[in-house]
XYZ file of C-alpha atoms in Angstrom:
676
model
C -137.220 336.760 8.468
C -136.551 337.443 4.798
C -139.710 337.624 2.693
C -138.215 336.643 -0.633
C -135.645 334.170 -1.855
C -132.071 335.080 -1.112
C -130.715 332.792 -3.839
C -129.282 334.793 -6.752
C -130.588 334.122 -10.231
C -127.055 334.197 -11.633
C -124.252 331.613 -11.585
C -121.488 332.032 -9.028
C -118.616 333.906 -10.694
C -115.927 331.446 -9.566
C -117.881 328.489 -10.910
C -118.559 330.207 -14.205
C -114.861 330.990 -14.551
C -114.023 327.312 -13.993
C -116.350 326.294 -16.801
C -114.996 328.891 -19.192
C -111.422 327.817 -18.476
C -111.875 324.102 -19.224
C -109.627 322.547 -21.852
C -112.318 320.270 -23.334
C -116.007 320.278 -24.186
C -118.044 318.949 -21.257
C -120.903 318.230 -23.667
C -118.699 315.687 -25.451
C -117.849 314.175 -22.071
C -121.564 314.009 -21.211
C -122.331 312.217 -24.475
C -119.510 309.735 -23.854
C -120.629 309.160 -20.265
C -124.239 308.590 -21.362
C -123.217 306.074 -24.019
C -123.573 308.336 -27.050
C -125.384 311.511 -28.203
C -128.717 309.752 -28.700
C -128.606 308.192 -25.230
C -127.748 311.599 -23.749
C -130.676 313.185 -25.563
C -132.985 310.424 -24.314
C -131.805 310.737 -20.709
C -132.178 314.502 -20.705
C -135.672 314.355 -22.146
C -136.698 311.851 -19.462
C -135.230 313.927 -16.654
C -136.810 317.112 -17.979
C -140.208 315.394 -18.002
C -139.887 313.619 -14.658
C -138.349 316.389 -12.565
C -140.593 319.225 -13.724
C -143.317 320.492 -11.393
C -141.860 318.821 -8.295
C -142.771 320.325 -4.929
C -139.497 321.892 -3.811
C -140.748 322.901 -0.348
C -142.006 319.384 0.331
C -138.669 317.950 -0.766
C -136.715 320.422 1.354
C -138.553 319.556 4.559
C -139.212 315.819 4.329
C -136.336 315.075 6.746
C -138.285 316.890 9.466
C -141.235 314.463 9.188
C -141.962 311.681 11.669
C -140.960 308.137 10.703
C -144.537 307.185 9.883
C -145.031 310.317 7.783
C -141.762 309.656 5.917
C -142.996 306.155 5.035
C -146.326 307.576 3.826
C -144.422 310.235 1.869
C -142.267 307.543 0.242
C -145.268 305.515 -0.921
C -147.052 308.603 -2.280
C -143.874 309.821 -3.955
C -142.991 306.459 -5.512
C -146.515 305.914 -6.832
C -146.469 309.411 -8.341
C -143.214 308.525 -10.119
C -144.837 305.345 -11.440
C -147.883 307.293 -12.659
C -145.702 309.836 -14.394
C -143.629 307.155 -16.135
C -146.796 305.407 -17.283
C -148.023 308.725 -18.634
C -144.704 309.320 -20.394
C -144.874 305.839 -21.954
C -148.429 306.446 -23.137
C -147.523 309.800 -24.667
C -144.340 308.766 -26.464
C -144.762 305.093 -27.323
C -148.026 303.426 -26.250
C -147.573 299.724 -25.660
C -143.802 299.965 -25.285
C -141.713 299.501 -22.153
C -138.650 301.735 -22.606
C -140.039 304.230 -20.085
C -142.384 302.188 -17.913
C -141.463 300.043 -16.079
C -137.862 299.991 -17.349
C -136.860 303.343 -15.846
C -138.650 303.003 -12.508
C -135.470 302.192 -10.574
C -133.100 303.952 -12.968
C -130.332 305.859 -11.096
C -131.218 308.985 -13.096
C -134.548 309.054 -11.240
C -133.168 308.277 -7.788
C -133.459 311.950 -6.879
C -137.230 311.594 -7.098
C -137.231 308.929 -4.375
C -135.843 311.080 -1.582
C -136.903 308.697 1.185
C -136.170 305.600 -0.866
C -138.514 303.545 -3.038
C -140.473 300.839 -1.155
C -141.235 299.221 -4.515
C -137.702 299.407 -5.920
C -136.730 295.854 -4.970
C -139.808 294.630 -6.815
C -138.287 295.624 -10.148
C -134.605 295.295 -9.304
C -134.939 291.763 -7.929
C -138.379 290.170 -7.855
C -139.445 290.685 -11.478
C -135.979 289.699 -12.685
C -136.011 286.579 -10.497
C -139.427 285.562 -11.796
C -138.323 286.050 -15.398
C -135.182 284.014 -14.803
C -136.686 281.188 -12.731
C -140.372 280.851 -13.615
C -141.635 278.573 -16.331
C -143.433 280.366 -19.139
C -146.758 279.220 -17.683
C -145.878 280.496 -14.211
C -144.799 283.884 -15.482
C -147.994 284.187 -17.496
C -150.038 283.287 -14.407
C -148.484 285.532 -11.766
C -145.303 287.166 -13.100
C -147.004 289.488 -15.567
C -149.376 290.816 -12.915
C -146.391 291.878 -10.854
C -144.524 293.392 -13.805
C -147.597 295.500 -14.581
C -147.854 296.575 -10.905
C -151.309 295.006 -10.477
C -149.835 293.572 -7.280
C -146.579 294.389 -5.492
C -143.964 292.071 -4.021
C -140.868 291.918 -1.840
C -137.869 289.558 -1.888
C -137.712 287.760 1.471
C -134.435 285.932 1.905
C -132.523 287.331 4.889
C -133.720 286.202 8.310
C -133.400 287.770 11.734
C -130.743 285.204 12.584
C -129.330 284.407 9.142
C -127.930 286.530 6.326
C -125.527 285.709 3.525
C -125.178 282.034 4.541
C -128.247 280.740 2.722
C -127.783 277.108 3.711
C -128.370 278.203 7.291
C -131.860 279.611 6.602
C -134.529 278.193 8.919
C -137.714 279.035 7.042
C -139.024 275.748 5.707
C -141.466 274.651 3.016
C -142.784 271.084 3.405
C -144.497 269.389 0.484
C -147.919 267.954 1.351
C -148.789 265.215 -1.164
C -152.373 264.951 0.025
C -153.232 268.534 -0.916
C -150.545 269.171 -3.571
C -149.343 272.174 -1.561
C -146.299 273.509 0.205
C -146.667 274.388 3.878
C -144.431 277.269 4.977
C -143.295 277.903 8.540
C -140.826 280.094 10.400
C -140.307 277.808 13.400
C -138.261 280.219 15.554
C -137.815 283.967 16.051
C -134.448 283.730 14.281
C -136.272 282.244 11.267
C -138.404 285.361 10.748
C -137.671 287.074 7.446
C -136.028 290.391 8.261
C -135.000 293.402 6.135
C -136.837 292.906 2.804
C -137.553 296.320 1.274
C -141.253 297.116 0.978
C -142.302 294.023 2.931
C -143.500 295.892 6.020
C -146.740 297.459 4.811
C -146.306 297.909 1.045
C -146.096 294.443 -0.526
C -148.982 291.983 -0.775
C -146.844 289.196 -2.224
C -143.300 288.070 -1.618
C -140.695 285.789 -3.054
C -139.634 283.693 -0.073
C -136.393 281.758 0.122
C -137.102 278.643 2.180
C -135.595 275.239 2.801
C -137.526 272.683 0.750
C -138.417 269.434 2.506
C -139.979 266.393 0.848
C -140.782 263.518 3.207
C -138.780 265.474 5.780
C -135.696 265.222 3.577
C -133.879 268.510 3.007
C -133.462 269.608 -0.626
C -131.869 272.989 0.091
C -132.995 276.623 -0.359
C -135.621 277.320 -3.018
C -137.747 280.294 -4.041
C -141.511 280.333 -3.470
C -144.066 282.959 -4.512
C -146.270 283.646 -1.501
C -149.281 285.911 -0.975
C -148.816 287.694 2.353
C -151.698 290.230 2.305
C -155.220 290.213 0.887
C -155.430 292.043 -2.420
C -158.592 293.950 -1.548
C -158.156 294.931 2.096
C -154.359 294.615 2.354
C -154.875 292.778 5.656
C -152.310 290.036 6.463
C -153.279 286.568 5.239
C -154.093 283.803 7.758
C -150.933 282.493 9.412
C -148.916 285.539 8.321
C -147.252 287.787 10.902
C -145.923 290.840 9.104
C -144.779 294.372 9.913
C -141.951 296.901 9.703
C -138.571 296.457 11.414
C -138.306 300.080 12.569
C -136.274 303.163 11.781
C -132.845 302.787 10.191
C -129.799 304.966 9.479
C -130.934 305.508 5.900
C -133.518 304.329 3.341
C -135.993 305.907 5.755
C -139.087 305.248 3.658
C -138.275 301.881 2.134
C -140.535 300.114 4.672
C -138.182 297.191 5.358
C -140.218 294.457 6.984
C -140.382 291.221 8.905
C -142.355 288.109 8.000
C -143.325 285.125 10.117
C -145.430 282.239 8.817
C -147.328 279.461 10.553
C -148.752 276.716 8.352
C -149.155 279.020 5.357
C -150.249 276.888 2.411
C -149.487 277.679 -1.224
C -150.112 275.660 -4.419
C -147.273 273.466 -5.669
C -146.787 275.650 -8.743
C -145.756 278.558 -6.520
C -142.302 276.979 -6.340
C -140.322 278.642 -9.146
C -139.793 275.653 -11.425
C -137.848 276.662 -14.502
C -134.659 274.955 -13.313
C -135.976 272.741 -10.514
C -139.225 270.773 -10.274
C -141.379 269.005 -7.714
C -143.905 266.732 -9.426
C -147.383 265.857 -8.181
C -146.139 262.615 -6.655
C -143.313 264.398 -4.806
C -140.568 263.478 -7.242
C -137.801 266.082 -7.017
C -135.808 267.168 -10.088
C -132.643 269.022 -9.082
C -131.390 272.175 -10.788
C -128.501 271.509 -13.225
C -126.429 274.147 -11.401
C -127.083 275.155 -7.779
C -126.150 278.816 -8.322
C -129.146 279.246 -10.646
C -131.313 279.399 -7.513
C -129.440 282.547 -6.525
C -129.006 284.035 -10.011
C -131.214 286.999 -9.130
C -128.614 287.938 -6.504
C -125.882 287.917 -9.168
C -127.932 290.396 -11.171
C -128.564 292.513 -8.085
C -124.866 292.647 -7.201
C -124.150 293.981 -10.672
C -126.824 296.632 -10.160
C -125.368 297.561 -6.751
C -122.060 298.258 -8.479
C -123.928 300.628 -10.793
C -125.746 302.345 -7.930
C -122.421 302.794 -6.138
C -120.512 304.428 -8.996
C -123.430 306.787 -9.649
C -123.597 307.721 -5.955
C -119.870 308.401 -5.887
C -120.160 310.549 -9.019
C -122.984 312.494 -7.350
C -120.972 313.173 -4.188
C -117.889 314.036 -6.244
C -119.975 316.558 -8.183
C -121.231 318.154 -4.969
C -117.764 318.343 -3.402
C -116.056 319.599 -6.580
C -118.510 322.431 -7.141
C -118.412 323.396 -3.485
C -114.604 323.351 -3.561
C -114.691 325.767 -6.483
C -116.946 328.337 -4.774
C -115.736 328.088 -1.166
C -112.766 330.327 -0.366
C -110.573 329.797 2.667
C -106.958 330.184 3.810
C -104.649 332.117 1.471
C -101.706 330.169 0.108
C -99.676 333.367 -0.070
C -100.386 335.357 3.150
C -100.151 338.573 1.149
C -103.006 337.547 -1.151
C -106.754 336.977 -0.574
C -108.227 333.617 0.399
C -108.206 331.137 -2.461
C -110.771 328.654 -3.700
C -110.223 325.558 -1.583
C -109.897 323.555 -4.795
C -106.526 325.294 -5.220
C -105.146 323.541 -2.129
C -103.391 320.353 -3.231
C -104.620 318.567 -0.099
C -108.196 319.320 -1.167
C -107.447 318.055 -4.658
C -106.238 314.758 -3.185
C -109.507 314.415 -1.274
C -111.728 315.120 -4.268
C -110.124 314.274 -7.620
C -109.368 310.570 -6.953
C -113.060 310.006 -6.215
C -113.963 311.403 -9.633
C -111.508 308.961 -11.196
C -112.777 306.069 -9.072
C -116.391 306.594 -10.112
C -115.265 306.525 -13.740
C -113.190 303.372 -13.261
C -116.088 301.582 -11.636
C -118.463 302.735 -14.365
C -116.306 301.214 -17.094
C -115.936 297.964 -15.146
C -119.689 297.809 -14.642
C -120.173 298.048 -18.416
C -117.857 295.052 -18.856
C -119.605 293.135 -16.072
C -123.095 293.843 -17.408
C -122.087 292.661 -20.884
C -120.769 289.445 -19.287
C -124.010 289.056 -17.351
C -126.100 289.352 -20.520
C -123.908 286.886 -22.419
C -124.064 284.440 -19.505
C -127.852 284.784 -19.302
C -128.112 283.812 -22.973
C -125.771 280.870 -22.340
C -128.005 279.677 -19.496
C -131.035 279.800 -21.806
C -129.138 277.361 -24.038
C -128.039 275.104 -21.182
C -124.438 276.330 -21.013
C -123.053 277.275 -17.597
C -119.281 277.629 -18.174
C -119.203 281.394 -17.569
C -121.094 281.272 -14.267
C -118.085 280.905 -11.926
C -116.303 283.914 -13.426
C -119.490 286.005 -13.478
C -120.160 285.117 -9.849
C -116.610 286.037 -8.803
C -116.577 289.310 -10.769
C -120.019 290.393 -9.586
C -118.921 289.756 -5.998
C -115.633 291.618 -6.542
C -117.165 294.703 -8.121
C -120.025 294.770 -5.605
C -117.521 294.694 -2.735
C -115.048 297.210 -4.132
C -117.591 299.660 -5.541
C -119.711 299.695 -2.371
C -116.633 299.981 -0.146
C -115.026 302.707 -2.255
C -118.299 304.624 -2.585
C -118.878 304.506 1.183
C -115.358 305.587 2.058
C -115.251 308.074 -0.797
C -118.531 309.696 0.179
C -117.307 310.189 3.726
C -114.008 311.575 2.446
C -115.909 314.004 0.228
C -118.210 314.994 3.095
C -115.163 315.841 5.181
C -113.767 317.760 2.213
C -116.804 320.044 2.462
C -115.941 320.973 6.035
C -118.656 321.703 8.559
C -121.287 322.407 5.897
C -120.936 318.829 4.669
C -122.481 317.772 7.978
C -125.744 319.536 7.144
C -128.623 317.320 6.110
C -129.251 319.784 3.289
C -125.876 318.864 1.773
C -127.366 315.387 1.071
C -123.952 313.830 1.738
C -125.049 312.171 4.975
C -128.084 310.650 3.261
C -125.942 309.270 0.434
C -123.413 307.925 2.943
C -126.161 306.074 4.816
C -127.351 304.503 1.565
C -123.867 303.480 0.479
C -122.950 302.122 3.895
C -125.949 299.791 3.707
C -124.738 298.459 0.356
C -121.700 296.989 2.093
C -123.936 294.509 3.896
C -127.082 293.926 1.839
C -127.211 291.310 -0.926
C -124.089 289.664 0.429
C -121.993 291.007 3.282
C -118.720 292.168 1.786
C -116.357 289.995 3.820
C -118.392 286.891 3.013
C -118.286 287.792 -0.680
C -114.517 288.289 -0.517
C -114.218 284.788 0.932
C -116.255 283.436 -1.980
C -113.878 285.171 -4.395
C -111.001 283.693 -2.397
C -112.368 280.195 -2.986
C -112.634 280.989 -6.704
C -108.965 282.066 -6.701
C -107.848 278.902 -4.906
C -109.719 276.765 -7.454
C -108.158 278.778 -10.248
C -104.678 278.449 -8.719
C -105.079 274.669 -8.518
C -106.391 274.558 -12.079
C -103.390 276.575 -13.275
C -101.041 274.122 -11.568
C -102.674 271.310 -13.520
C -102.511 273.235 -16.786
C -106.297 273.508 -17.027
C -107.825 276.526 -18.788
C -108.791 279.502 -16.625
C -111.502 282.150 -17.020
C -110.198 285.239 -18.879
C -109.961 287.485 -15.801
C -107.978 284.865 -13.859
C -105.494 283.847 -16.560
C -102.801 286.063 -15.053
C -102.504 283.445 -12.261
C -101.249 280.882 -14.773
C -98.904 283.457 -16.310
C -97.358 284.211 -12.913
C -96.911 280.492 -12.254
C -95.099 280.117 -15.573
C -93.030 283.289 -15.170
C -92.763 284.101 -11.435
C -90.236 286.938 -11.929
C -91.863 290.314 -12.422
C -89.051 291.826 -14.430
C -88.142 295.506 -14.622
C -90.307 298.237 -13.161
C -91.032 300.872 -15.810
C -93.999 302.638 -14.234
C -96.092 302.462 -17.394
C -99.820 301.898 -17.056
C -99.458 298.334 -18.309
C -96.573 297.824 -15.906
C -98.690 299.003 -12.968
C -101.476 296.636 -14.020
C -98.982 293.791 -14.163
C -97.745 294.767 -10.685
C -101.281 294.617 -9.289
C -101.820 291.230 -10.927
C -98.545 289.951 -9.467
C -99.571 291.243 -6.049
C -102.915 289.439 -6.358
C -101.207 286.255 -7.572
C -98.705 286.411 -4.726
C -101.469 286.779 -2.142
C -103.286 283.870 -3.782
C -100.086 281.806 -3.646
C -99.560 282.624 0.027
C -103.184 281.821 0.835
C -102.867 278.545 -1.057
C -99.709 277.652 0.856
C -101.335 278.457 4.202
C -104.393 276.455 3.249
C -102.253 273.504 2.161
C -100.282 273.523 5.423
C -103.483 273.427 7.430
C -104.813 270.586 5.293
C -101.562 268.695 5.859
C -102.074 269.100 9.614
C -105.409 267.336 9.329
C -107.834 270.235 9.109
C -110.810 269.813 6.800
C -111.054 271.980 3.680
C -113.761 274.108 5.324
C -111.882 274.621 8.609
C -108.613 275.310 6.816
C -110.336 277.858 4.553
C -111.831 279.573 7.595
C -108.417 279.824 9.275
C -106.968 281.201 6.032
C -109.745 283.778 5.735
C -107.601 286.885 6.200
C -105.243 285.978 3.365
C -108.145 284.889 1.155
C -109.935 288.222 1.564
C -106.710 290.127 0.881
C -106.106 288.119 -2.292
C -109.720 288.672 -3.353
C -109.540 292.438 -3.020
C -106.289 292.613 -4.981
C -107.845 290.429 -7.664
C -110.706 292.914 -7.931
C -108.300 295.865 -8.095
C -106.296 294.156 -10.844
C -109.497 293.628 -12.826
C -110.384 297.329 -12.500
C -106.876 298.377 -13.581
C -107.045 296.224 -16.699
C -110.590 297.272 -17.561
C -109.927 300.989 -17.081
C -106.832 300.948 -19.291
C -108.546 298.921 -22.020
C -111.553 301.237 -22.203
C -109.557 304.479 -22.207
C -106.649 303.514 -24.488
C -108.291 300.851 -26.661
C -110.006 301.159 -30.056
C -112.856 303.256 -28.628
C -110.434 306.123 -28.034
C -110.389 306.746 -31.787
C -114.022 307.860 -31.625
C -113.222 310.670 -29.137
C -111.569 314.046 -29.631
C -107.914 314.506 -28.580
C -108.963 316.972 -25.871
C -111.416 314.528 -24.288
C -108.931 311.674 -24.537
C -106.329 313.806 -22.794
C -108.653 314.431 -19.833
C -109.694 310.767 -19.627
C -106.054 309.706 -19.701
C -105.260 312.145 -16.901
C -108.015 310.576 -14.802
C -106.646 307.143 -15.654
C -103.164 308.245 -14.628
C -104.435 309.608 -11.319
C -106.389 306.461 -10.530
C -103.572 304.044 -11.362
C -100.847 305.991 -9.559
C -102.979 306.660 -6.488
C -104.164 303.050 -6.171
C -100.635 301.750 -6.781
C -99.340 303.894 -3.938
C -102.232 302.798 -1.718
C -101.366 299.135 -2.303
C -97.600 299.542 -2.241
C -97.069 297.220 0.749
C -98.336 294.285 -1.326
C -96.638 295.400 -4.538
C -93.223 295.699 -2.873
C -93.375 291.987 -2.041
C -93.261 291.120 -5.746
C -91.679 294.145 -7.461
C -88.302 295.726 -6.764
C -88.826 299.461 -6.515
C -86.168 301.878 -5.373
C -86.723 304.927 -3.221
C -86.302 306.913 -6.396
C -89.102 304.940 -8.055
C -91.408 305.739 -5.159
C -90.484 309.417 -5.308
C -91.322 309.459 -9.014
C -94.741 307.991 -8.262
C -95.350 310.708 -5.672
C -94.378 313.340 -8.231
C -96.684 311.761 -10.801
C -99.532 311.854 -8.285
C -99.057 315.566 -7.656
C -98.639 316.276 -11.376
C -101.875 314.436 -12.167
C -103.737 316.545 -9.608
C -102.268 319.730 -11.063
C -103.256 318.800 -14.620
C -106.811 317.961 -13.607
C -107.291 321.119 -11.568
C -108.465 323.386 -14.472
C -110.909 320.746 -15.745
C -112.404 319.371 -12.546
C -115.656 321.343 -12.662
C -116.176 320.625 -16.362
C -115.626 316.905 -15.710
C -118.332 316.675 -13.052
C -120.578 318.822 -15.250
C -120.101 316.051 -17.786
C -121.747 313.586 -15.403
C -124.836 315.621 -16.333
C -126.625 315.528 -12.990
C -129.408 318.069 -12.629
C -130.025 319.755 -9.282
C -132.975 317.472 -8.576
C -130.641 314.476 -8.697
C -128.060 316.071 -6.409
C -130.633 317.501 -3.969
C -127.819 319.431 -2.300
C -127.429 322.995 -1.116
C -123.679 322.633 -1.652
C -123.577 321.253 -5.189
C -126.145 323.091 -7.289
C -125.307 323.983 -10.874
C -125.399 327.711 -10.122
C -122.835 327.373 -7.328
C -124.732 329.621 -4.912
C -123.937 327.340 -1.992
C -123.906 329.819 0.889
C -127.206 331.382 -0.117
C -128.836 327.948 -0.542
C -127.565 326.814 2.870
C -129.024 329.928 4.455
C -132.286 329.603 2.513
C -132.720 325.999 3.700
C -132.168 327.099 7.289
C -134.778 329.835 6.986
C -137.329 327.306 5.742
C -136.713 324.872 8.610
C -139.843 324.284 10.759
C -138.080 325.524 13.904
C -137.626 328.930 12.292
C -141.291 329.451 11.508
C -141.876 330.725 15.059
C -139.789 333.356 16.787
C -140.203 331.692 20.190
C -140.484 327.906 20.577
C -143.136 326.238 22.708
C -140.460 324.790 24.995
C -139.522 328.283 26.203
C -142.967 328.897 27.648
C -143.331 325.390 29.092
C -139.841 324.656 30.410
C -137.015 327.158 29.917
C -138.813 330.335 30.964
C -140.443 328.894 34.112
C -137.180 327.242 35.170
C -135.198 330.489 34.912
C -137.898 332.364 36.848
C -137.822 329.723 39.590
C -134.334 330.890 40.578
C -135.488 334.423 41.303
């Protein structure tokens, strides 16, 4: 066994050469990616403070722990992060909130929560839901305690037998006039709350989505704030059956839990009553808009889109750096093995994922601005933007989580056998991203919701009614159904994607109408048209991304960037648009007349885009500005010493701390001797 580190203190020569050969300044890219020089400075100062003095050996070996020890590790780790952020807040701006709790679930700090954060949902969902749906008096009474982490809470919505379909939830809350309380019950096993992060053994309170009943009359799903464990002893409250659901593919330490309730009583004011009220006499005041009950989920879907593009940027960074230092298979048999990044097939695996993470980032910025504007509208009693926000948040959640999951697996495969190592961190990221395709709205169900939005918009366009900005192309296609000439420009490709989405919407509408004419109800007809509706929904989302990406890269903001940075960003835009156009060509060909020559030109453009990006790929991912603690990967470190780090991680594995394992003496050795 080696007694000292085998990792060189210098940067891999191939990686250093890549950086020196870049055509632009990666620092300018980093500032642009961060939102400006001041934001970059702020982020770096936070990361420097938070990632210093971390226990590298503990981090390297946590995957070898038992499930129970991983959960204990996650709680200890997450509380240490909270303590450090509180300390940072106290040192830099006492009484403020820009560090604590604002940054607790910030993607920049995700590398500190190696096993997941059992308290992450508390800030991502619960605090936001309380702020959005509590009255001022309610938030003062119990919301502030949670925000200050005096107590901790989960968000219990999904049930063992029910997920995205909230109207099917079985947990019920009956109003008792005599005591002025709600009585909560999970009447069946399928009604048990299942999956909430941190609910198992971490949270002592929970937001619970339950069916409200008054005089045994159903009022629909509502949110209730429920104490599930005693604050002092942490023991379950009377009538509460609570625990952890068991080990999962990923999020190993998030402590996802189950919750059953039998005659659990809570005061009437534990119903979140900003938009809906139940008075002392049982009078029920309905919310002005039903979706307000689920507005926290809209926010969370936006955040999932952010988590996904960051995760894809992380995996793209790992794969790009590894591709630059790994040499294999000479292109010219007479020459030495080349960096695998020189193989065009490797470029096609890696570079489009860099472009995709950027596209999704820019769309998230648009979506988050829309969310904030809509939130202000709601405060003033205006709800016109809600349908578009709901549809866009669903679309970007679906596409970003799907693309990040598929992209991460593609990038893992691009790293060959070493990508299969736990120490690469690619498998861990894949497990996290795969989960995002089903939590907070299963992706197919969300696509169907977008499909219904498109059908409503198509009908509105037929009547000449105004449409939301991101759906106005449907009316344009109805007015001018002929696409016109194919030029292959970026705007032309965007128009082609919009026409493809409009055509799928038209076909879905026609199929739906035929089924309605045959006597099917709207709901049954929509179910039978589900395949076409989901296809139209995905194309609608792709068209939105096309438009957003082009606007951000070529619009007025481009004047604030250097020509060299703009050139690189435009090359990434070109790669994304051409690659996605080719990937969706079967739908585009139904509405656009392209010749074989046109398709050949697109293939040439794809290969040219890869070639142009090749010299700048490493500098681009450097511009994402991830430190090694965020990547947590033997393959993707900044110094590029991948092989040495892989070997070093193997040497530190628990199995290698003994020359002969216990199993040899107990099983293998005796068995072999028994044959003598």
